[in-house]
Amino acid sequence: MKKIVSKKVLVPIIAIAFLFIGSSYKSDFFEIAKQIEIFTTLFKELNMNYVDETNPAELMDTAIKNMLNELDPYTKFLNEQDVETYRINNAGEYSGIGAMVRSFDDRLLIIEPHEGYPADKAGLKAGDELIQIGDIKVADFENNASELLKGANGSTVTVTYKRQGKLKTTSITREGIEVDAVPFFKMIDNKTGYIVLAKFNAKATDQTKAALLDLKGKGAEKIILDLRDNPGGLLSEAINVTNLFVPKGELVVTTKSKVKKFNREYHTNNQPVDEEIPLVVLVNGSSASASEIVSGSLQDLDRAVIMGARSFGKGLVQRPLKLTYGTQLKVTISRYYTSSGRCIQSLDYWNRDESGNAVRNTTFNDFTTRNGRKVQDGGGILPDIEVATSKTNDLTLALLQNNVIFDYATDYHYTHSYADVNDFKFTDADFNAFKNYVKQSSFSFETKAEQAIKKALSGDENDFLGSDVKDSYKTLLANIEKGKLNALDRYQSEIQKNLEDEIVKRYFYRDGLYQYYLNNDEAILAATELLSNNSKYSAILK
């Protein structure tokens, strides 16, 4: 019998039923019960009478996901496996191979092996494509093949992988992995300390506090807290990290919901480590959620100067709700508001465009910090000082999302050698080589202008335009294509920053990248310079 997962026939029916259910929660209990009964009978009749054999679990999983897709991307159904992953992410400990692994276009790639952990000991490197895990070929595995790498401490798995066109095999012995919230901290000079806070798991406050005390013990009189690329995590940790720098009793964040019990004000509960030390917080477009609570509230309280680029803009709060059979619903329960009263949610998932995409907020409301400085809501945290290389753009994002920068770094690593991180220098000649790599690759992305032109030219109703007009449009499209290649030069600083980050990790791991930052990162250099100028630092906050 055939196994059916027909999205064209089955998903619309089930998704529509669930959409009725989703909307009915705003109505009375009778309507809820009615819609559930309709879906239950539909689901039973479908599975009993459909022409081919169905898989009830897969159908239900598809139906649930399609229903939740109508809401926001953070409201998700978690099966037992997802619940365990969620717990691991928050706890910061798990058993595995110690590497970041991701699927790209049906390829399962090692993205970053962590120094000294099993994958690294077994010789795996970033860019290696996993072909077979144990007895299972990745291409034949329907689910997430990275799950095959998990296992108990001390257990061994054999993997076959492709590197630069050649197949290799190695055995990996799994072990306990600890995920540090603070992977790096160090003195930049004799008075300035630097702390990287990479995630808000259960270790965030303790490790940030330990790093702060260590640096102060070494003579730090100023601190740079790096929240760039920090996707967030636990709300409680965000409040407690903020508390390290502000007094007890300060309002950090407020949550507002239609459910009364979720309406709360969160204040600091402890004595700070240091409420006077000059502080610069670095953010970028990948700093989200808890990172924005910390940076936004420190900005609102005039406790820190924020530098970098506008943050992601996630002002929605989720809570896991237990369901049956060990599953959970991670549901958006409220919006959060920083201490000045602003919500920095960037995308409006409840008002979508014609394509069904969430609309980005473009109208901002003004708020004031404690000292009366103007800040705004609705679009992430806007830094007090913007840094060019911290910004992003559509071209850079496309290069990252299509793995072009990653794949170039892989090839670069096997054609260049460096003994020390201080020897690395990405030259203009290297950037020209990257541009040629892009031109020769299959990389392409459509601008909004291209999409509009192609849409205008499609359809029989545009035949009356004539060949001359259509040829002009084609010429325009060709010129746009050339302009995109020229944009590689226009955005060189942003693109080169991402290239350098990816390449340095290939040789010197994550620790080496942070070492490289201390002498080469534009944002850190600018922050260090600002902190050396007390009058300028104070003037920004006042």
Coordinates of C-alpha atoms in Angstrom, one line a residue:
M1 CA 0.0 0.0 0.0
K2 CA 1.1 3.6 -0.7
K3 CA 2.0 6.0 2.1
I4 CA 0.1 9.2 1.5
V5 CA 1.3 12.7 2.4
S6 CA -0.6 14.7 -0.2
K7 CA -0.4 18.4 0.5
K8 CA -2.5 19.3 -2.5
V9 CA -5.5 17.2 -1.5
L10 CA -5.4 16.6 2.2
V11 CA -3.6 19.6 3.8
P12 CA -6.1 22.2 2.5
I13 CA -9.0 20.3 3.9
I14 CA -7.4 19.8 7.3
A15 CA -5.8 23.2 7.5
I16 CA -9.2 24.9 6.8
A17 CA -10.8 22.8 9.6
F18 CA -8.1 23.9 12.0
L19 CA -8.3 27.5 10.9
F20 CA -11.9 27.5 12.0
I21 CA -10.8 26.0 15.3
G22 CA -8.1 28.7 15.7
S23 CA -10.5 31.5 15.1
S24 CA -13.2 29.9 17.2
Y25 CA -11.1 30.3 20.4
K26 CA -12.2 33.9 20.3
S27 CA -15.8 32.8 20.5
D28 CA -17.8 30.8 23.0
F29 CA -17.2 27.2 24.2
F30 CA -20.1 25.9 22.1
E31 CA -18.4 27.1 18.9
I32 CA -15.1 25.5 20.0
A33 CA -16.8 22.2 20.7
K34 CA -18.7 22.3 17.4
Q35 CA -15.5 22.9 15.3
I36 CA -13.6 20.2 17.2
E37 CA -16.4 17.7 16.5
I38 CA -16.4 18.6 12.8
F39 CA -12.7 18.0 12.6
T40 CA -12.8 14.8 14.6
T41 CA -15.4 13.3 12.3
L42 CA -13.6 14.5 9.2
F43 CA -10.3 13.0 10.4
K44 CA -11.9 9.7 11.2
E45 CA -13.8 9.4 7.9
L46 CA -10.7 10.5 5.9
N47 CA -8.4 7.8 7.4
M48 CA -11.1 5.1 7.1
N49 CA -12.2 5.7 3.6
Y50 CA -9.3 7.3 1.6
V51 CA -8.4 5.3 -1.5
D52 CA -4.8 4.6 -0.3
E53 CA -3.4 3.9 3.1
T54 CA -2.8 7.1 5.2
N55 CA -0.5 7.9 8.1
P56 CA -2.7 9.5 10.8
A57 CA 0.3 10.8 12.8
E58 CA 1.8 12.5 9.7
L59 CA -1.5 13.9 8.7
M60 CA -2.2 15.3 12.1
D61 CA 1.3 16.8 12.3
T62 CA 0.8 18.5 9.0
A63 CA -2.6 19.8 10.0
I64 CA -1.3 21.3 13.3
K65 CA 1.7 22.9 11.6
N66 CA -0.5 24.5 8.9
M67 CA -2.8 25.9 11.5
L68 CA 0.0 27.4 13.5
N69 CA 1.6 28.8 10.4
E70 CA -1.4 31.2 10.2
L71 CA -0.2 32.8 13.5
D72 CA 3.4 33.7 14.1
P73 CA 6.6 31.6 13.6
Y74 CA 7.2 31.3 17.3
T75 CA 4.0 29.4 18.1
K76 CA 4.9 25.8 17.5
F77 CA 3.8 22.3 18.3
L78 CA 6.6 20.3 20.0
N79 CA 6.6 16.5 19.8
E80 CA 8.5 14.5 22.4
Q81 CA 11.8 15.0 20.5
D82 CA 11.2 18.7 20.1
V83 CA 10.5 19.0 23.8
E84 CA 13.8 17.4 24.6
T85 CA 15.6 19.7 22.2
Y86 CA 13.9 22.7 23.8
R87 CA 15.0 21.5 27.3
I88 CA 18.6 21.0 26.1
N89 CA 18.8 24.5 24.6
N90 CA 17.7 26.1 27.8
A91 CA 19.8 23.9 30.1
G92 CA 23.0 24.3 28.1
E93 CA 24.0 20.6 28.4
Y94 CA 23.4 17.6 26.1
S95 CA 25.0 14.4 24.9
G96 CA 26.3 14.3 21.3
I97 CA 29.2 15.0 18.9
G98 CA 29.8 18.7 19.8
A99 CA 29.2 20.3 16.4
M100 CA 26.7 22.6 14.7
V101 CA 25.1 20.6 11.9
R102 CA 22.6 21.9 9.4
S103 CA 20.7 20.9 6.3
F104 CA 21.2 22.9 3.1
D105 CA 19.5 21.9 -0.1
D106 CA 19.3 18.2 1.0
R107 CA 22.9 18.4 2.2
L108 CA 23.7 17.7 5.8
L109 CA 26.7 19.8 6.6
I110 CA 29.1 20.3 9.5
I111 CA 28.8 24.0 10.0
E112 CA 31.1 24.4 13.0
P113 CA 32.9 21.7 15.1
H114 CA 33.5 22.8 18.7
E115 CA 37.2 22.7 19.7
G116 CA 38.1 19.6 21.7
Y117 CA 34.7 17.9 21.4
P118 CA 34.0 14.5 19.7
A119 CA 33.5 15.8 16.1
D120 CA 36.7 17.8 16.3
K121 CA 38.6 14.8 17.8
A122 CA 37.3 12.6 15.0
G123 CA 38.8 15.1 12.4
L124 CA 35.5 16.6 11.1
K125 CA 35.7 20.1 9.8
A126 CA 33.3 22.8 8.7
G127 CA 32.1 22.1 5.2
D128 CA 32.2 18.3 5.5
E129 CA 29.0 16.8 4.0
L130 CA 27.7 13.8 5.9
I131 CA 26.7 11.1 3.5
Q132 CA 26.0 8.2 5.8
I133 CA 25.5 7.9 9.6
G134 CA 25.8 4.4 10.9
D135 CA 24.0 2.1 8.5
I136 CA 21.7 4.9 7.2
K137 CA 22.3 7.0 4.1
V138 CA 21.4 10.6 4.7
A139 CA 19.7 10.9 1.3
D140 CA 17.3 8.0 2.2
F141 CA 16.4 9.3 5.6
E142 CA 13.0 11.2 5.5
N143 CA 13.3 13.0 8.8
N144 CA 16.0 15.3 10.2
A145 CA 19.2 13.2 9.8
S146 CA 21.0 15.2 12.4
E147 CA 19.0 13.3 15.0
L148 CA 21.0 10.2 14.1
L149 CA 24.1 11.9 15.6
K150 CA 22.6 12.0 19.0
G151 CA 23.1 9.3 21.6
A152 CA 24.3 8.3 25.0
N153 CA 27.6 9.2 26.5
G154 CA 30.3 6.8 25.4
S155 CA 28.4 5.4 22.4
T156 CA 30.1 5.4 19.1
V157 CA 28.8 6.2 15.6
T158 CA 30.6 5.8 12.3
V159 CA 30.1 8.4 9.6
T160 CA 31.0 8.7 6.0
Y161 CA 31.5 12.2 4.7
K162 CA 32.6 14.1 1.6
R163 CA 35.4 16.6 1.7
Q164 CA 36.6 18.5 -1.4
G165 CA 35.0 15.7 -3.6
K166 CA 36.6 12.8 -1.7
L167 CA 34.8 10.3 0.6
K168 CA 36.2 9.7 4.0
T169 CA 35.1 7.6 7.1
T170 CA 35.6 8.2 10.8
S171 CA 34.2 7.1 14.1
I172 CA 32.8 9.5 16.7
T173 CA 32.5 8.7 20.4
R174 CA 29.7 10.8 21.9
E175 CA 30.1 12.6 25.2
G176 CA 28.5 15.2 27.4
I177 CA 28.5 18.6 25.8
E178 CA 28.3 21.9 27.8
V179 CA 27.0 24.9 25.9
D180 CA 28.5 28.0 27.5
A181 CA 26.4 31.2 27.6
V182 CA 29.6 33.2 27.8
P183 CA 32.1 31.5 25.5
F184 CA 34.8 34.2 25.8
F185 CA 35.9 37.1 27.9
K186 CA 39.2 39.0 28.1
M187 CA 40.9 42.3 28.8
I188 CA 41.2 44.4 25.7
D189 CA 43.6 46.8 27.3
N190 CA 44.6 47.4 30.9
K191 CA 41.3 49.1 31.7
T192 CA 38.7 47.7 29.3
G193 CA 37.1 44.2 29.6
Y194 CA 35.2 42.4 26.9
I195 CA 32.5 39.8 27.5
V196 CA 30.7 37.8 24.8
L197 CA 27.2 36.7 25.9
A198 CA 26.1 34.2 23.1
K199 CA 22.8 32.9 24.5
F200 CA 20.4 33.3 27.4
N201 CA 20.3 29.7 28.7
A202 CA 20.3 28.8 32.4
K203 CA 24.0 29.6 32.7
A204 CA 23.8 33.2 31.3
T205 CA 23.6 35.2 34.6
D206 CA 26.1 33.1 36.5
Q207 CA 28.7 33.1 33.7
T208 CA 28.3 36.8 32.9
K209 CA 28.7 37.6 36.6
A210 CA 31.7 35.4 36.9
A211 CA 33.3 37.0 33.8
L212 CA 32.5 40.5 35.1
L213 CA 34.1 39.8 38.5
D214 CA 37.1 38.2 36.9
L215 CA 37.7 41.2 34.6
K216 CA 37.2 43.7 37.4
G217 CA 39.8 41.7 39.4
K218 CA 42.2 42.2 36.5
G219 CA 41.7 46.0 36.6
A220 CA 38.7 46.5 34.3
E221 CA 37.2 49.9 34.8
K222 CA 35.0 49.7 31.6
I223 CA 33.1 46.9 30.0
I224 CA 32.0 45.9 26.5
L225 CA 29.1 43.4 26.5
D226 CA 28.8 41.7 23.1
L227 CA 25.2 40.6 22.3
R228 CA 25.7 40.4 18.5
D229 CA 24.1 37.2 17.0
N230 CA 22.6 36.3 20.4
P231 CA 19.1 34.9 19.5
G232 CA 17.8 35.2 23.0
G233 CA 16.4 32.6 25.4
L234 CA 15.1 32.7 28.9
L235 CA 13.3 35.8 30.1
S236 CA 14.4 35.3 33.7
E237 CA 18.1 35.3 32.6
A238 CA 17.6 38.5 30.6
I239 CA 16.2 40.2 33.7
N240 CA 19.0 38.9 35.9
V241 CA 21.8 39.9 33.5
T242 CA 20.4 43.4 33.4
N243 CA 20.4 43.3 37.2
L244 CA 24.2 42.9 37.2
F245 CA 24.4 46.5 36.1
V246 CA 21.3 48.2 37.6
P247 CA 20.0 48.5 41.2
K248 CA 17.5 46.3 42.9
G249 CA 13.9 47.2 42.3
E250 CA 14.3 48.6 38.7
L251 CA 11.5 47.8 36.2
V252 CA 13.2 45.9 33.3
V253 CA 10.3 44.6 31.3
T254 CA 6.5 44.4 31.3
T255 CA 4.4 41.7 29.5
K256 CA 0.9 42.4 28.3
S257 CA -1.6 39.7 27.2
K258 CA -5.3 39.2 26.7
V259 CA -4.9 36.6 29.5
K260 CA -4.8 38.5 32.8
K261 CA -2.4 36.1 34.6
F262 CA 0.2 36.8 31.9
N263 CA 0.2 40.5 32.5
R264 CA 3.3 41.1 34.7
E265 CA 6.0 43.6 35.6
Y266 CA 9.5 42.2 36.0
H267 CA 11.8 44.1 38.4
T268 CA 15.4 43.4 39.4
N269 CA 15.5 41.4 42.7
N270 CA 19.2 41.4 43.6
Q271 CA 22.0 43.8 44.4
P272 CA 24.0 44.7 41.3
V273 CA 27.6 43.7 40.7
D274 CA 28.5 47.3 39.5
E275 CA 25.9 50.0 38.7
E276 CA 28.5 52.6 37.9
I277 CA 31.1 51.0 35.6
P278 CA 30.9 52.5 32.0
L279 CA 29.2 50.0 29.7
V280 CA 28.8 49.6 26.0
V281 CA 26.5 46.9 24.6
L282 CA 27.0 45.7 21.0
V283 CA 24.0 44.5 19.0
N284 CA 23.2 43.6 15.4
G285 CA 20.4 42.4 13.2
S286 CA 20.6 38.9 14.8
S287 CA 20.3 40.1 18.4
A288 CA 16.8 39.1 19.3
S289 CA 14.3 38.6 22.1
A290 CA 16.2 38.4 25.5
S291 CA 19.1 40.3 23.9
E292 CA 16.7 43.1 23.1
I293 CA 15.3 43.1 26.6
V294 CA 18.8 43.6 28.0
S295 CA 20.0 46.2 25.5
G296 CA 16.7 48.0 25.3
S297 CA 16.2 48.3 29.1
L298 CA 19.9 49.4 29.6
Q299 CA 19.3 52.0 27.0
D300 CA 16.0 53.1 28.5
L301 CA 17.6 53.4 31.9
D302 CA 20.6 55.3 30.4
R303 CA 22.8 52.7 31.9
A304 CA 24.7 51.8 28.7
V305 CA 25.5 53.1 25.3
I306 CA 24.2 50.8 22.6
M307 CA 26.4 50.3 19.5
G308 CA 26.2 48.3 16.3
A309 CA 23.1 47.9 14.1
R310 CA 19.4 47.8 14.6
S311 CA 18.4 44.6 16.4
F312 CA 16.0 41.9 15.1
G313 CA 12.8 43.2 16.6
K314 CA 11.2 40.3 18.5
G315 CA 8.8 41.6 21.1
L316 CA 6.8 38.5 21.5
V317 CA 6.9 36.2 24.6
Q318 CA 6.4 32.4 24.4
R319 CA 5.5 29.9 27.0
P320 CA 5.5 26.0 26.7
L321 CA 2.1 24.5 27.6
K322 CA 2.0 20.8 28.3
L323 CA -0.3 18.7 26.1
T324 CA -0.9 14.9 26.2
Y325 CA 1.6 12.1 25.4
G326 CA 4.7 14.2 26.4
T327 CA 4.0 16.9 23.7
Q328 CA 3.8 20.7 24.2
L329 CA 2.5 23.8 22.6
K330 CA 5.0 26.7 22.6
V331 CA 2.6 29.5 22.3
T332 CA 3.0 33.3 22.1
I333 CA 1.2 34.5 25.2
S334 CA 2.1 38.2 25.3
R335 CA 4.1 41.1 24.0
Y336 CA 6.9 42.5 26.1
Y337 CA 7.6 46.2 26.7
T338 CA 11.0 47.6 27.8
S339 CA 11.2 49.9 30.9
S340 CA 10.3 53.1 28.8
G341 CA 7.1 51.4 27.7
R342 CA 8.0 50.5 24.1
C343 CA 7.4 47.2 22.3
I344 CA 10.1 46.6 19.7
Q345 CA 8.2 43.9 17.7
S346 CA 9.2 44.5 14.1
L347 CA 6.9 42.3 12.0
D348 CA 3.1 42.4 12.2
Y349 CA 2.0 38.8 11.7
W350 CA -1.7 39.7 12.0
N351 CA -1.7 42.0 9.1
R352 CA -0.1 40.4 6.0
D353 CA 0.5 41.5 2.5
E354 CA -0.9 40.0 -0.7
S355 CA 1.7 37.3 -0.6
G356 CA 0.9 36.3 2.9
N357 CA 4.0 37.7 4.4
A358 CA 4.0 39.6 7.7
V359 CA 4.1 43.4 7.2
R360 CA 7.2 45.2 8.7
N361 CA 6.4 48.2 10.9
T362 CA 7.4 51.5 9.3
T363 CA 5.6 53.9 11.6
F364 CA 7.3 54.3 15.0
N365 CA 6.2 55.9 18.2
D366 CA 8.5 58.1 20.3
F367 CA 9.4 57.3 23.9
T368 CA 11.9 58.8 26.3
T369 CA 14.7 57.3 28.4
R370 CA 15.1 58.2 32.0
N371 CA 17.3 61.1 31.1
G372 CA 14.8 62.3 28.4
R373 CA 16.6 60.9 25.3
K374 CA 14.3 59.9 22.4
V375 CA 13.9 56.2 21.6
Q376 CA 11.4 54.5 19.4
D377 CA 9.3 51.3 19.3
G378 CA 8.3 48.9 16.5
G379 CA 11.6 48.1 14.8
G380 CA 14.1 46.5 17.2
I381 CA 16.6 48.4 19.3
L382 CA 18.2 51.3 17.3
P383 CA 21.8 51.8 18.6
D384 CA 22.9 55.1 20.0
I385 CA 25.9 54.8 17.6
E386 CA 25.6 52.8 14.4
V387 CA 28.6 50.8 13.0
A388 CA 28.7 50.2 9.3
T389 CA 30.1 46.6 9.3
S390 CA 27.4 45.6 11.8
K391 CA 24.6 46.4 9.4
T392 CA 23.2 44.0 6.9
N393 CA 21.4 44.2 3.6
D394 CA 19.4 42.0 1.2
L395 CA 22.5 41.0 -0.8
T396 CA 24.6 40.0 2.2
L397 CA 21.6 38.0 3.6
A398 CA 21.2 36.2 0.3
L399 CA 24.9 35.3 0.2
L400 CA 24.6 33.9 3.7
Q401 CA 21.3 32.1 3.2
N402 CA 22.4 30.5 -0.1
N403 CA 25.6 29.3 1.6
V404 CA 27.9 31.2 -0.8
I405 CA 30.0 32.8 1.9
F406 CA 30.2 29.4 3.7
D407 CA 31.2 27.4 0.6
Y408 CA 33.8 30.1 -0.3
A409 CA 35.3 29.9 3.2
T410 CA 35.5 26.1 2.8
D411 CA 37.5 26.4 -0.4
Y412 CA 39.7 29.2 1.0
H413 CA 40.6 27.1 4.0
Y414 CA 42.0 24.3 1.8
T415 CA 44.1 26.7 -0.3
H416 CA 45.6 29.0 2.4
S417 CA 47.4 28.3 5.6
Y418 CA 48.0 30.3 8.8
A419 CA 49.9 29.5 11.9
D420 CA 48.5 32.2 14.1
V421 CA 45.3 34.3 14.0
N422 CA 47.4 37.5 13.9
D423 CA 48.8 36.3 10.6
F424 CA 45.4 36.3 8.9
K425 CA 44.6 39.2 6.6
F426 CA 41.8 39.2 4.0
T427 CA 43.1 41.4 1.2
D428 CA 41.4 43.2 -1.7
A429 CA 42.8 40.5 -3.9
D430 CA 41.0 37.9 -1.8
F431 CA 37.8 39.9 -2.1
N432 CA 38.2 40.1 -5.9
A433 CA 38.6 36.3 -5.9
F434 CA 35.4 36.1 -4.0
K435 CA 33.6 38.2 -6.5
N436 CA 34.7 35.9 -9.3
Y437 CA 33.6 33.0 -7.2
V438 CA 30.1 34.5 -7.0
K439 CA 29.9 35.2 -10.7
Q440 CA 30.9 31.6 -11.5
S441 CA 28.5 30.1 -9.0
S442 CA 24.8 29.4 -9.4
F443 CA 24.0 32.1 -6.9
S444 CA 21.1 34.3 -7.8
F445 CA 18.4 36.3 -5.9
E446 CA 15.6 38.5 -7.0
T447 CA 15.2 42.1 -6.0
K448 CA 11.7 43.5 -5.4
A449 CA 12.1 45.5 -8.6
E450 CA 12.8 42.4 -10.6
Q451 CA 9.8 40.6 -9.1
A452 CA 7.5 43.5 -9.9
I453 CA 8.8 43.7 -13.5
K454 CA 8.4 40.0 -14.1
K455 CA 4.9 40.0 -12.7
A456 CA 4.0 43.0 -14.9
L457 CA 5.3 41.1 -18.0
S458 CA 3.5 37.8 -17.2
G459 CA 0.1 36.9 -18.5
D460 CA -1.7 37.2 -21.8
E461 CA -3.3 40.5 -20.9
N462 CA 0.1 42.2 -21.5
D463 CA 0.4 41.1 -25.1
F464 CA -0.8 44.6 -26.2
L465 CA 2.4 46.1 -24.9
G466 CA 4.3 45.2 -28.0
S467 CA 7.7 43.8 -28.6
D468 CA 9.6 47.1 -28.2
V469 CA 8.2 47.6 -24.7
K470 CA 8.9 44.0 -23.7
D471 CA 12.5 44.3 -25.1
S472 CA 13.0 47.4 -23.0
Y473 CA 11.8 45.6 -19.9
K474 CA 14.2 42.7 -20.7
T475 CA 17.1 45.3 -21.0
L476 CA 16.1 46.7 -17.7
L477 CA 16.2 43.3 -16.1
A478 CA 19.6 42.7 -17.5
N479 CA 20.9 46.0 -16.1
I480 CA 19.5 45.1 -12.7
E481 CA 21.4 41.9 -12.9
K482 CA 24.6 43.8 -13.6
G483 CA 23.8 46.2 -10.8
K484 CA 23.5 43.3 -8.3
L485 CA 27.1 42.2 -9.2
N486 CA 28.3 45.8 -8.8
A487 CA 26.6 45.8 -5.3
L488 CA 29.3 43.4 -4.2
D489 CA 31.7 46.4 -4.2
R490 CA 29.2 48.7 -2.7
Y491 CA 28.6 46.4 0.3
Q492 CA 32.2 45.2 0.5
S493 CA 32.7 46.1 4.2
E494 CA 29.6 44.2 5.4
I495 CA 30.2 41.2 3.1
Q496 CA 34.0 41.0 4.0
K497 CA 33.1 41.1 7.7
N498 CA 31.0 37.9 7.3
L499 CA 33.8 36.3 5.1
E500 CA 36.4 37.0 7.7
D501 CA 34.3 35.6 10.5
E502 CA 33.6 32.4 8.6
I503 CA 37.2 31.9 7.5
V504 CA 38.9 32.6 10.8
K505 CA 36.7 30.0 12.5
R506 CA 38.0 27.4 10.1
Y507 CA 41.5 27.8 11.4
F508 CA 41.2 28.9 15.0
Y509 CA 37.7 27.9 16.1
R510 CA 35.3 30.2 17.9
D511 CA 37.9 31.2 20.5
G512 CA 40.2 32.4 17.8
L513 CA 37.5 34.4 16.2
Y514 CA 37.0 36.4 19.4
Q515 CA 40.7 36.9 19.7
Y516 CA 40.7 38.2 16.1
Y517 CA 37.9 40.6 17.0
L518 CA 39.9 42.3 19.7
N519 CA 42.3 43.8 17.1
N520 CA 40.2 43.9 14.0
D521 CA 36.4 44.2 14.7
E522 CA 35.2 47.7 13.8
A523 CA 32.5 47.7 16.5
I524 CA 34.8 46.6 19.3
L525 CA 37.5 49.2 18.3
A526 CA 34.8 51.9 18.2
A527 CA 33.5 50.9 21.6
T528 CA 37.0 50.8 23.1
E529 CA 37.6 54.3 21.7
L530 CA 34.3 55.6 23.1
L531 CA 35.0 54.2 26.6
S532 CA 38.4 55.9 26.6
N533 CA 36.6 59.3 26.2
N534 CA 34.6 59.8 29.4
S535 CA 33.1 63.1 28.4
K536 CA 31.9 61.8 25.1
Y537 CA 30.4 58.7 26.7
S538 CA 28.6 60.7 29.4
A539 CA 27.3 63.2 26.8
I540 CA 25.6 60.4 24.8
L541 CA 23.7 59.2 27.9
K542 CA 22.8 62.8 29.0

